[in-house]
Structures are given as structure tokens and as C-alpha cells.
Amino acid sequence: MRKVASYTLGCKVNQYDTEAVLEKFKEVGYEIVDFNEYADVYVVNTCTVTHLSDRKCRQMLRKTKKINPASTLVAMGCYAQIAGDKIREQVNEIDVIVGTDRRNQIVELVEEYEQGQEEIINVVSNIMDVREFEEMTISHIGERTRVYVKVQEGCNNYCSYCIIPYTRGRIRSRKEDQVYDEVKRLAGLGFKEIILTGIHVLAYGKDLGDTNLIKLLQRVHTIDGIERIRMSSIEPVVITEEFINALRDMPKVCHHFHLSLQSGSDSVLKRMNRKYTTEEYAQSVEALRELWPDVALTTDIIVGFPGETDEEFEETLEFVKRVKLSQIHIFPFSPREGTPAAKMKNQIAPEVKEKREKALAAEEQVLRQSFMNQFIGEEMEVLFEKHQSGFVAGYTSNYLRVQVAGDETLENTIGKVKIEKMIDEHTLYGKLV
């Protein structure tokens, strides 16, 4: 039996794409093995969000031939898409290059290469010309309790710092029926929670004309067996009165939103070409908390964006304190060639970025622990995932990690837990009630 191994860098969308590609190999009889094991084919799904991502991609690509020099190496994903022919010059071990389209054909491309018809196969084309969502399906990804479902591809926003629209192309939405069918199949496999993911989930349906994110949520909500529905990152502009009213009638939607911020300074947001103000963001937060007082609001923030002054950074610090976010993922600005921000004046020195990152991280820790502490003494429903050494951990609807004493019989069940204490900076402890 031939073997295939994979390594995924970057976002949850990439993880989904890798899993879908592995399904293709399984269908024709390949055995899936760990990346560090001997395999006939290695697939590295690349990321290009930062320079560090690029470097890690090259490292992982080169590693494969050290394990098996005779293997077929496939470079897939965003870095492969944006680097074009350069990626083969940088890593001459690569045999097949597939960007962010035609991933459904990887098995056939590998076979074509191995038949010796070409020295290297490169099917990367202009992603801006692609208008159809590439339909791929999965049977499992990640934990047995939760599963990602990709509903959308591409982005039309062109934030000044972001390379993704150039690597993923324009928005393409998956047809509603196809999403429904996949979620129904996954529910039949025993998954209780789905996470709707994409490059710009908010844009779902804009290219289809007859649906939108609300309609998709309502359709998926009807599927028996699915107990929880989450969404990957969305923007505050989605939190309209219509959206809030729709959520009232969808109890399966989790009380957790990753609400994209990037900066708490309006002047920085404008330079970033973000489509909202801090006041609009605060209004969205208020609307969600009015609907669900226990809602968790997580976000991403970039520090050291070109031209960011000390005053603008202080505005960000004050804003996150004001809106009391429950968790913040912090990223020092990394210029990406081909984006407007890379050419902006007043690039921030690395030591200043590091100082600001530490300051924001300290505030983030205070906010996160404050959010967790308010649920000590409360009873909360937990979807249990992993059993280990006499304990089982899982997540609440508002994405708090909770651990209880128990065995594997609790896995993939929802139980009510009384929260007793915090046992580390990311985990609460409680007892089943």
C-alpha cells in the first residue's frame, strides 16, 4: 500500500483543504501516515501570512526528501500560489506545485509526474480568474466532537497589509445545498459541533445572489444531531439588527464570536483599509452582550503597523480595556511584498513592535482571566472531547476550556458542570452535576 503524509501551515481553512486532499488519496488506496514517517508522497500545504511562514514552509518542504529522497513532493496552498516559479528555485526538491485551486486533481497530478511525463508539474494559474468554489469534502478533521466545514473561499476586501486576496482570489461561495449535505453527513458520523469556516465567512453568498450567511445558518440549524454551530472570524459589520434577531431563534449557535478588530485606533484602521470604526465595533459588542450576557468575544490585533504612533497604540490599549474582550491573538506587523502596507513610510522598528506586543499581551492576560473568573460558581454545559489520565476536557458554548474528573465514556457528550476554580491560565475545573 502506498503511503501519503502531509504537513499544514497556517489557518483552519488550510487544515480543511489538507484533510480534503487526503480524502482523495484515501479513495484510491493510499495509507495516511505521520509527516515524520517514510511516505511515497508528501503534501505540504503552505502559508504566506508572514515572512516567518514563508521560511517555515521552505524548511518543511526540504525536510521531506531527507526522510525519503525518492518521494514525490507536492507544494500546495498560499505560498505556492504567490511564489509561482520562484518556489521551485528556492526549494528545488519540489515535484508538483498546486496553488489554491485545482487541489481536487492532486492525485492525478502526482500520478502524471510519477509516470515521467514532465520534470516538474506546475499548475498554478491566475487565481483572480477563478470564479467557482472548488468543491471538496471531508469525513473528519481534528477532534471527533468538532468539525470544520468550509463554506467560502477568497476575499474582496484588500486590507492594506494582507496578501490573502492575492493568493486566494475573489470570493467564491459553496452552494447552500452542498454545505447542508456535508453537515448532514458529518452529523451522521457523530459530530456534535460544526465550525463554518472560510477566508471571509461574512461574504458568504454574495456571489450566489440567492443566499447569505443568515440563511445558511438557519438551514444548517435544522440538522438533527448537530448541537452547536460556530463560525470562524467575522467582522463587526455583520452584527446588524437582522442578524441579532435571527440569532434569537437559533439556540444551537454558540455564544462565541471571533470578531475581527486589528487595531483600536481609527486612524490606524483607516490606513489598514478596514471597513469599520472603533465605535461601530463597540456597538456590535454591545448588541451581542445584550443578546447573550455570557458571550465570549475574541479577536486579532496587529501591533506596529506602519506609522503607528505611541498615541495610536495607547488608543488600542484603552479600547480593548473598554470593550473587555475575552481573548486577543497578537501579531507584530510583518510587511508582505505586493501589499500597500509594505511600501508605507514610517515602518516600525522591531524593538518597538516587541515592546508593544508585550504590553498588549499583559493586558490580554488580565482580560482573559477576568472573563474566566466570572464563571466560577456557575453551572455550564460542556461538550467533552479528550480523556487523559482520569480527566476529560471540553468546551462550553462560549469557548471556555473546562476539565472534570472522568473517563472515555464522557467523550463526545454534553454534560452540565459546576465550575469550581481556574487550574491554569486557559482552563477551568469543575464537577459534573
CSV table of C-alpha atoms in Angstrom, one decimal:
chain,number,residue,atom,x,y,z
A,1,MET,CA,0.0,0.0,0.0
A,2,ARG,CA,1.4,3.4,-1.0
A,3,LYS,CA,1.7,6.0,1.8
A,4,VAL,CA,1.0,9.7,1.9
A,5,ALA,CA,1.9,12.2,4.6
A,6,SER,CA,1.0,15.9,5.0
A,7,TYR,CA,2.0,19.0,6.9
A,8,THR,CA,-0.2,22.1,7.2
A,9,LEU,CA,0.9,25.6,8.0
A,10,GLY,CA,-1.4,28.5,8.7
A,11,CYS,CA,-5.2,28.8,9.1
A,12,LYS,CA,-8.1,26.5,9.7
A,13,VAL,CA,-9.1,26.8,6.1
A,14,ASN,CA,-5.7,25.3,5.2
A,15,GLN,CA,-6.4,22.5,7.6
A,16,TYR,CA,-9.7,21.8,5.9
A,17,ASP,CA,-8.1,21.8,2.5
A,18,THR,CA,-5.4,19.4,3.6
A,19,GLU,CA,-7.9,17.0,5.0
A,20,ALA,CA,-10.0,17.1,1.8
A,21,VAL,CA,-6.9,16.4,-0.3
A,22,LEU,CA,-6.0,13.4,2.0
A,23,GLU,CA,-9.5,12.1,1.4
A,24,LYS,CA,-8.7,12.0,-2.3
A,25,PHE,CA,-5.6,9.8,-1.7
A,26,LYS,CA,-7.6,7.5,0.7
A,27,GLU,CA,-10.2,7.0,-2.1
A,28,VAL,CA,-7.6,5.4,-4.3
A,29,GLY,CA,-6.0,3.2,-1.6
A,30,TYR,CA,-3.3,5.3,0.0
A,31,GLU,CA,-2.4,4.9,3.7
A,32,ILE,CA,-2.1,8.2,5.6
A,33,VAL,CA,0.9,8.3,7.8
A,34,ASP,CA,2.6,10.8,10.1
A,35,PHE,CA,4.7,13.5,8.4
A,36,ASN,CA,7.8,12.3,10.1
A,37,GLU,CA,7.4,8.8,8.7
A,38,TYR,CA,8.5,7.3,5.4
A,39,ALA,CA,6.0,8.0,2.7
A,40,ASP,CA,5.8,7.8,-1.1
A,41,VAL,CA,4.1,11.2,-1.4
A,42,TYR,CA,4.4,14.3,0.9
A,43,VAL,CA,1.9,17.2,0.7
A,44,VAL,CA,2.9,20.4,2.3
A,45,ASN,CA,0.1,22.9,2.5
A,46,THR,CA,1.8,26.3,2.6
A,47,CYS,CA,1.1,29.7,4.2
A,48,THR,CA,2.4,33.1,3.4
A,49,VAL,CA,0.9,35.4,6.0
A,50,THR,CA,4.3,36.4,7.3
A,51,HIS,CA,8.0,36.1,6.3
A,52,LEU,CA,8.3,33.5,9.2
A,53,SER,CA,5.5,31.5,7.5
A,54,ASP,CA,7.5,31.5,4.2
A,55,ARG,CA,10.6,30.3,5.9
A,56,LYS,CA,8.8,27.5,7.8
A,57,CYS,CA,7.3,26.4,4.5
A,58,ARG,CA,10.7,26.1,2.9
A,59,GLN,CA,12.0,24.2,5.9
A,60,MET,CA,9.2,21.6,5.9
A,61,LEU,CA,9.4,21.2,2.1
A,62,ARG,CA,13.1,20.4,2.3
A,63,LYS,CA,12.6,18.0,5.2
A,64,THR,CA,10.5,15.5,3.2
A,65,LYS,CA,13.3,14.5,0.9
A,66,LYS,CA,15.6,13.8,3.8
A,67,ILE,CA,13.1,11.2,5.0
A,68,ASN,CA,12.6,9.7,1.6
A,69,PRO,CA,14.7,11.1,-1.3
A,70,ALA,CA,12.6,9.1,-3.8
A,71,SER,CA,9.3,10.5,-2.6
A,72,THR,CA,7.1,12.8,-4.7
A,73,LEU,CA,6.8,16.3,-3.0
A,74,VAL,CA,3.7,18.4,-3.5
A,75,ALA,CA,3.7,22.1,-2.6
A,76,MET,CA,0.2,23.4,-2.2
A,77,GLY,CA,-1.5,26.5,-0.8
A,78,CYS,CA,-0.9,30.2,-0.5
A,79,TYR,CA,2.9,30.4,-0.6
A,80,ALA,CA,2.9,28.0,-3.6
A,81,GLN,CA,0.3,30.3,-5.2
A,82,ILE,CA,2.1,33.6,-4.6
A,83,ALA,CA,5.7,32.4,-5.1
A,84,GLY,CA,4.9,30.9,-8.5
A,85,ASP,CA,8.0,29.6,-10.3
A,86,LYS,CA,10.2,31.1,-7.6
A,87,ILE,CA,9.3,28.4,-5.1
A,88,ARG,CA,11.0,25.8,-7.2
A,89,GLU,CA,14.1,27.9,-7.4
A,90,GLN,CA,14.0,28.3,-3.6
A,91,VAL,CA,13.3,24.6,-3.0
A,92,ASN,CA,14.4,22.5,-5.9
A,93,GLU,CA,13.2,19.3,-4.3
A,94,ILE,CA,9.6,20.2,-5.2
A,95,ASP,CA,8.0,17.9,-7.9
A,96,VAL,CA,4.4,19.2,-8.1
A,97,ILE,CA,3.2,22.7,-7.5
A,98,VAL,CA,-0.5,23.4,-6.8
A,99,GLY,CA,-1.7,26.7,-5.5
A,100,THR,CA,-5.1,27.5,-4.1
A,101,ASP,CA,-7.1,25.9,-7.0
A,102,ARG,CA,-7.1,22.5,-8.7
A,103,ARG,CA,-6.4,20.7,-5.4
A,104,ASN,CA,-9.0,18.2,-6.4
A,105,GLN,CA,-6.7,17.0,-9.1
A,106,ILE,CA,-3.6,16.4,-6.9
A,107,VAL,CA,-3.8,12.6,-7.1
A,108,GLU,CA,-3.9,12.7,-10.9
A,109,LEU,CA,-1.1,15.2,-11.0
A,110,VAL,CA,1.1,13.0,-8.7
A,111,GLU,CA,0.4,10.0,-11.0
A,112,GLU,CA,1.3,12.1,-14.1
A,113,TYR,CA,4.6,13.2,-12.5
A,114,GLU,CA,5.5,9.7,-11.5
A,115,GLN,CA,4.8,8.4,-15.0
A,116,GLY,CA,7.7,10.6,-16.0
A,117,GLN,CA,5.9,12.8,-18.5
A,118,GLU,CA,7.4,16.0,-17.0
A,119,GLU,CA,10.4,17.0,-14.9
A,120,ILE,CA,8.1,19.2,-12.7
A,121,ILE,CA,4.4,19.8,-12.8
A,122,ASN,CA,3.2,23.4,-12.0
A,123,VAL,CA,-0.5,24.1,-12.4
A,124,VAL,CA,-0.5,27.5,-10.6
A,125,SER,CA,-2.6,29.9,-12.6
A,126,ASN,CA,-4.0,33.4,-12.1
A,127,ILE,CA,-6.3,32.9,-9.1
A,128,MET,CA,-8.2,36.1,-10.0
A,129,ASP,CA,-9.6,34.3,-13.0
A,130,VAL,CA,-11.3,31.6,-10.8
A,131,ARG,CA,-15.0,32.2,-10.2
A,132,GLU,CA,-16.3,28.9,-9.0
A,133,PHE,CA,-15.9,27.4,-5.5
A,134,GLU,CA,-13.8,24.3,-5.6
A,135,GLU,CA,-16.0,21.6,-4.1
A,136,MET,CA,-14.1,19.3,-1.7
A,137,THR,CA,-15.5,17.2,1.2
A,138,ILE,CA,-14.1,15.6,4.3
A,139,SER,CA,-15.0,12.8,6.7
A,140,HIS,CA,-13.1,14.0,9.7
A,141,ILE,CA,-10.8,16.7,10.9
A,142,GLY,CA,-9.4,17.4,14.3
A,143,GLU,CA,-11.4,16.2,17.3
A,144,ARG,CA,-14.2,13.7,16.9
A,145,THR,CA,-16.6,16.1,18.6
A,146,ARG,CA,-16.0,19.2,16.4
A,147,VAL,CA,-15.5,19.5,12.7
A,148,TYR,CA,-14.7,22.4,10.3
A,149,VAL,CA,-16.9,22.9,7.3
A,150,LYS,CA,-15.5,25.2,4.6
A,151,VAL,CA,-18.3,27.3,3.1
A,152,GLN,CA,-16.4,30.1,1.3
A,153,GLU,CA,-13.2,30.9,-0.4
A,154,GLY,CA,-11.4,34.2,-1.3
A,155,CYS,CA,-11.7,37.8,-0.2
A,156,ASN,CA,-12.6,41.1,-1.9
A,157,ASN,CA,-11.6,43.4,1.0
A,158,TYR,CA,-7.9,44.2,0.1
A,159,CYS,CA,-6.9,45.3,3.6
A,160,SER,CA,-3.6,47.2,3.0
A,161,TYR,CA,-1.5,44.7,5.0
A,162,CYS,CA,-3.0,41.4,3.7
A,163,ILE,CA,-1.6,39.2,1.0
A,164,ILE,CA,-4.5,36.7,1.1
A,165,PRO,CA,-6.8,38.3,-1.6
A,166,TYR,CA,-3.8,37.8,-4.0
A,167,THR,CA,-3.3,34.2,-3.0
A,168,ARG,CA,-6.9,33.1,-2.6
A,169,GLY,CA,-8.6,35.3,-5.3
A,170,ARG,CA,-12.1,36.8,-5.2
A,171,ILE,CA,-15.0,35.5,-3.1
A,172,ARG,CA,-16.5,32.2,-4.1
A,173,SER,CA,-19.2,30.6,-2.0
A,174,ARG,CA,-20.1,27.0,-1.7
A,175,LYS,CA,-23.7,26.2,-2.8
A,176,GLU,CA,-26.0,26.0,0.2
A,177,ASP,CA,-27.2,22.5,-0.7
A,178,GLN,CA,-23.7,21.2,-0.7
A,179,VAL,CA,-23.0,22.7,2.7
A,180,TYR,CA,-26.2,21.2,4.0
A,181,ASP,CA,-25.4,17.8,2.6
A,182,GLU,CA,-21.9,17.7,4.1
A,183,VAL,CA,-23.1,18.9,7.5
A,184,LYS,CA,-25.9,16.2,7.5
A,185,ARG,CA,-23.3,13.5,6.6
A,186,LEU,CA,-21.0,14.7,9.4
A,187,ALA,CA,-23.9,14.7,11.9
A,188,GLY,CA,-24.5,11.1,10.8
A,189,LEU,CA,-20.8,10.3,11.6
A,190,GLY,CA,-21.4,11.5,15.2
A,191,PHE,CA,-20.1,15.1,15.2
A,192,LYS,CA,-22.0,17.3,17.5
A,193,GLU,CA,-20.4,20.7,16.7
A,194,ILE,CA,-19.5,22.3,13.4
A,195,ILE,CA,-17.4,25.4,12.7
A,196,LEU,CA,-18.3,27.2,9.5
A,197,THR,CA,-15.0,28.4,8.1
A,198,GLY,CA,-13.7,30.3,5.1
A,199,ILE,CA,-11.4,33.2,4.2
A,200,HIS,CA,-14.1,35.8,4.6
A,201,VAL,CA,-17.2,34.0,6.1
A,202,LEU,CA,-19.1,37.2,6.3
A,203,ALA,CA,-19.1,37.4,2.5
A,204,TYR,CA,-20.9,34.0,2.1
A,205,GLY,CA,-23.5,34.1,-0.6
A,206,LYS,CA,-22.7,37.5,-2.1
A,207,ASP,CA,-21.6,35.8,-5.3
A,208,LEU,CA,-24.5,33.4,-5.4
A,209,GLY,CA,-27.3,36.0,-5.1
A,210,ASP,CA,-29.9,33.8,-3.5
A,211,THR,CA,-28.5,33.2,-0.1
A,212,ASN,CA,-26.4,34.8,2.7
A,213,LEU,CA,-24.7,33.9,6.0
A,214,ILE,CA,-28.0,34.2,7.9
A,215,LYS,CA,-29.9,31.9,5.5
A,216,LEU,CA,-27.1,29.3,5.7
A,217,LEU,CA,-27.1,29.3,9.5
A,218,GLN,CA,-30.8,28.9,9.5
A,219,ARG,CA,-30.6,25.9,7.1
A,220,VAL,CA,-27.8,24.2,9.0
A,221,HIS,CA,-29.6,24.8,12.2
A,222,THR,CA,-32.3,22.3,11.2
A,223,ILE,CA,-30.0,19.3,11.0
A,224,ASP,CA,-30.6,16.7,13.7
A,225,GLY,CA,-27.5,15.6,15.6
A,226,ILE,CA,-25.7,18.9,15.3
A,227,GLU,CA,-25.9,20.5,18.8
A,228,ARG,CA,-23.6,23.5,18.3
A,229,ILE,CA,-22.7,25.8,15.4
A,230,ARG,CA,-19.7,28.2,15.5
A,231,MET,CA,-18.2,30.5,12.9
A,232,SER,CA,-14.6,31.4,12.2
A,233,SER,CA,-13.6,35.1,12.1
A,234,ILE,CA,-16.3,37.6,11.2
A,235,GLU,CA,-16.3,41.4,11.1
A,236,PRO,CA,-18.4,43.7,13.2
A,237,VAL,CA,-20.4,44.9,10.2
A,238,VAL,CA,-22.2,41.5,10.2
A,239,ILE,CA,-23.8,42.3,13.6
A,240,THR,CA,-26.9,44.0,12.3
A,241,GLU,CA,-30.4,44.1,13.8
A,242,GLU,CA,-31.4,41.4,11.3
A,243,PHE,CA,-28.5,39.2,12.4
A,244,ILE,CA,-29.2,39.6,16.1
A,245,ASN,CA,-32.9,38.8,15.6
A,246,ALA,CA,-32.0,35.7,13.6
A,247,LEU,CA,-29.7,34.5,16.4
A,248,ARG,CA,-32.6,34.7,18.9
A,249,ASP,CA,-34.2,31.8,17.0
A,250,MET,CA,-31.1,29.7,16.7
A,251,PRO,CA,-30.2,28.3,20.1
A,252,LYS,CA,-27.5,26.0,18.5
A,253,VAL,CA,-25.3,29.0,17.6
A,254,CYS,CA,-22.5,29.2,20.2
A,255,HIS,CA,-22.1,32.2,22.4
A,256,HIS,CA,-18.7,32.9,21.0
A,257,PHE,CA,-17.6,35.2,18.1
A,258,HIS,CA,-14.1,35.9,16.8
A,259,LEU,CA,-14.8,39.5,16.0
A,260,SER,CA,-12.0,40.9,13.9
A,261,LEU,CA,-10.5,44.2,15.2
A,262,GLN,CA,-6.8,44.5,14.1
A,263,SER,CA,-6.5,47.9,15.8
A,264,GLY,CA,-8.2,50.0,18.4
A,265,SER,CA,-7.3,53.3,16.7
A,266,ASP,CA,-9.5,54.7,14.0
A,267,SER,CA,-6.6,56.4,12.2
A,268,VAL,CA,-4.7,53.0,12.0
A,269,LEU,CA,-7.9,51.2,10.9
A,270,LYS,CA,-8.2,53.7,8.1
A,271,ARG,CA,-4.6,53.1,6.9
A,272,MET,CA,-5.3,49.4,7.1
A,273,ASN,CA,-8.3,49.9,4.8
A,274,ARG,CA,-10.6,48.2,7.3
A,275,LYS,CA,-14.3,48.9,6.7
A,276,TYR,CA,-15.5,49.9,10.2
A,277,THR,CA,-14.6,52.3,13.1
A,278,THR,CA,-13.9,51.5,16.7
A,279,GLU,CA,-17.3,53.0,17.6
A,280,GLU,CA,-19.1,50.6,15.2
A,281,TYR,CA,-17.1,47.7,16.7
A,282,ALA,CA,-18.1,48.8,20.2
A,283,GLN,CA,-21.8,48.9,19.1
A,284,SER,CA,-21.5,45.4,17.8
A,285,VAL,CA,-20.0,44.2,21.1
A,286,GLU,CA,-22.8,45.9,23.0
A,287,ALA,CA,-25.5,44.3,20.8
A,288,LEU,CA,-24.1,40.8,21.2
A,289,ARG,CA,-23.8,41.2,25.0
A,290,GLU,CA,-27.3,42.5,25.2
A,291,LEU,CA,-28.4,39.3,23.4
A,292,TRP,CA,-26.1,36.9,25.4
A,293,PRO,CA,-24.5,38.4,28.5
A,294,ASP,CA,-22.1,35.4,28.7
A,295,VAL,CA,-20.8,35.8,25.1
A,296,ALA,CA,-17.1,35.4,24.5
A,297,LEU,CA,-15.6,37.9,22.1
A,298,THR,CA,-12.1,37.0,20.8
A,299,THR,CA,-10.1,39.0,18.3
A,300,ASP,CA,-6.9,39.6,16.4
A,301,ILE,CA,-4.8,42.7,16.8
A,302,ILE,CA,-1.7,43.8,14.8
A,303,VAL,CA,0.9,45.9,16.6
A,304,GLY,CA,3.5,48.1,14.9
A,305,PHE,CA,1.5,48.8,11.8
A,306,PRO,CA,3.4,51.4,9.6
A,307,GLY,CA,3.1,54.8,11.1
A,308,GLU,CA,1.6,53.6,14.4
A,309,THR,CA,2.4,56.2,17.0
A,310,ASP,CA,2.7,55.7,20.7
A,311,GLU,CA,-0.6,57.6,21.0
A,312,GLU,CA,-2.3,55.3,18.5
A,313,PHE,CA,-1.1,52.2,20.3
A,314,GLU,CA,-2.4,53.7,23.6
A,315,GLU,CA,-5.8,54.1,21.9
A,316,THR,CA,-5.7,50.4,21.1
A,317,LEU,CA,-4.8,49.5,24.7
A,318,GLU,CA,-7.6,51.8,26.1
A,319,PHE,CA,-10.1,50.4,23.6
A,320,VAL,CA,-9.6,46.7,24.5
A,321,LYS,CA,-10.0,47.6,28.1
A,322,ARG,CA,-13.2,49.5,27.3
A,323,VAL,CA,-14.8,46.6,25.4
A,324,LYS,CA,-13.4,43.9,27.6
A,325,LEU,CA,-12.5,41.3,25.0
A,326,SER,CA,-12.1,37.8,26.4
A,327,GLN,CA,-9.1,36.8,24.3
A,328,ILE,CA,-6.7,38.6,21.9
A,329,HIS,CA,-4.4,37.0,19.4
A,330,ILE,CA,-1.5,39.4,18.9
A,331,PHE,CA,0.6,39.7,15.8
A,332,PRO,CA,3.6,42.1,15.2
A,333,PHE,CA,3.2,43.7,11.7
A,334,SER,CA,5.0,41.8,9.0
A,335,PRO,CA,5.3,43.5,5.6
A,336,ARG,CA,4.3,41.4,2.7
A,337,GLU,CA,5.7,42.2,-0.7
A,338,GLY,CA,2.9,43.2,-3.1
A,339,THR,CA,0.7,44.9,-0.4
A,340,PRO,CA,0.3,48.6,0.0
A,341,ALA,CA,1.4,48.5,3.7
A,342,ALA,CA,4.8,47.1,2.7
A,343,LYS,CA,5.5,50.4,0.8
A,344,MET,CA,4.2,52.7,3.5
A,345,LYS,CA,6.5,55.2,5.2
A,346,ASN,CA,7.4,55.1,8.9
A,347,GLN,CA,7.9,51.3,9.2
A,348,ILE,CA,8.1,50.5,12.9
A,349,ALA,CA,11.4,49.2,14.4
A,350,PRO,CA,11.3,45.6,15.6
A,351,GLU,CA,12.2,46.5,19.2
A,352,VAL,CA,9.2,48.9,19.3
A,353,LYS,CA,6.9,46.1,18.0
A,354,GLU,CA,8.2,43.8,20.6
A,355,LYS,CA,7.6,46.3,23.4
A,356,ARG,CA,4.0,46.9,22.2
A,357,GLU,CA,3.4,43.2,21.8
A,358,LYS,CA,4.4,42.6,25.4
A,359,ALA,CA,2.3,45.5,26.7
A,360,LEU,CA,-0.8,44.3,24.9
A,361,ALA,CA,-0.1,40.7,26.0
A,362,ALA,CA,-0.1,41.7,29.6
A,363,GLU,CA,-3.4,43.4,29.2
A,364,GLU,CA,-4.8,40.4,27.3
A,365,GLN,CA,-3.9,38.1,30.2
A,366,VAL,CA,-5.8,40.4,32.6
A,367,LEU,CA,-8.9,40.5,30.4
A,368,ARG,CA,-8.8,36.7,29.7
A,369,GLN,CA,-8.6,35.8,33.4
A,370,SER,CA,-11.2,38.3,34.3
A,371,PHE,CA,-13.6,36.7,31.8
A,372,MET,CA,-12.9,33.2,33.1
A,373,ASN,CA,-13.2,34.2,36.7
A,374,GLN,CA,-16.8,35.5,36.3
A,375,PHE,CA,-18.0,31.9,35.6
A,376,ILE,CA,-16.6,30.3,38.8
A,377,GLY,CA,-19.6,29.0,40.8
A,378,GLU,CA,-21.8,28.9,37.7
A,379,GLU,CA,-23.2,25.8,36.0
A,380,MET,CA,-22.3,25.5,32.4
A,381,GLU,CA,-22.8,22.9,29.6
A,382,VAL,CA,-19.6,21.4,28.3
A,383,LEU,CA,-19.0,19.3,25.1
A,384,PHE,CA,-16.4,16.9,26.2
A,385,GLU,CA,-13.6,16.0,23.8
A,386,LYS,CA,-10.4,14.3,25.2
A,387,HIS,CA,-9.9,11.8,28.0
A,388,GLN,CA,-6.5,11.6,29.6
A,389,SER,CA,-5.2,10.3,32.9
A,390,GLY,CA,-8.5,10.3,34.6
A,391,PHE,CA,-9.7,13.6,33.4
A,392,VAL,CA,-11.8,14.8,30.5
A,393,ALA,CA,-11.6,18.3,28.9
A,394,GLY,CA,-14.1,20.1,26.7
A,395,TYR,CA,-15.5,23.5,25.8
A,396,THR,CA,-18.5,25.5,26.8
A,397,SER,CA,-20.7,27.3,24.3
A,398,ASN,CA,-18.7,30.5,25.0
A,399,TYR,CA,-15.4,28.6,24.4
A,400,LEU,CA,-14.1,28.2,27.9
A,401,ARG,CA,-11.9,25.1,28.3
A,402,VAL,CA,-13.2,23.0,31.2
A,403,GLN,CA,-11.8,19.9,32.8
A,404,VAL,CA,-13.5,17.4,35.0
A,405,ALA,CA,-12.7,14.0,36.6
A,406,GLY,CA,-13.9,11.3,34.3
A,407,ASP,CA,-13.2,8.6,31.7
A,408,GLU,CA,-13.6,8.0,28.0
A,409,THR,CA,-17.4,7.4,28.3
A,410,LEU,CA,-17.8,11.2,28.6
A,411,GLU,CA,-16.1,11.8,25.2
A,412,ASN,CA,-18.5,13.4,22.7
A,413,THR,CA,-21.2,14.0,25.2
A,414,ILE,CA,-22.6,17.3,26.6
A,415,GLY,CA,-22.7,17.5,30.4
A,416,LYS,CA,-23.6,20.1,32.9
A,417,VAL,CA,-20.6,21.2,35.1
A,418,LYS,CA,-20.4,23.4,38.1
A,419,ILE,CA,-17.2,25.5,37.7
A,420,GLU,CA,-15.1,25.5,40.9
A,421,LYS,CA,-11.8,27.1,40.0
A,422,MET,CA,-9.2,28.1,37.5
A,423,ILE,CA,-6.4,25.5,37.2
A,424,ASP,CA,-4.2,27.3,34.7
A,425,GLU,CA,-4.4,30.4,32.5
A,426,HIS,CA,-6.5,28.7,29.9
A,427,THR,CA,-8.5,26.0,31.8
A,428,LEU,CA,-11.3,25.9,34.4
A,429,TYR,CA,-12.1,23.0,36.7
A,430,GLY,CA,-15.4,21.7,37.8
A,431,LYS,CA,-17.7,18.8,38.8
A,432,LEU,CA,-20.5,17.2,36.9
A,433,VAL,CA,-23.9,18.0,38.3
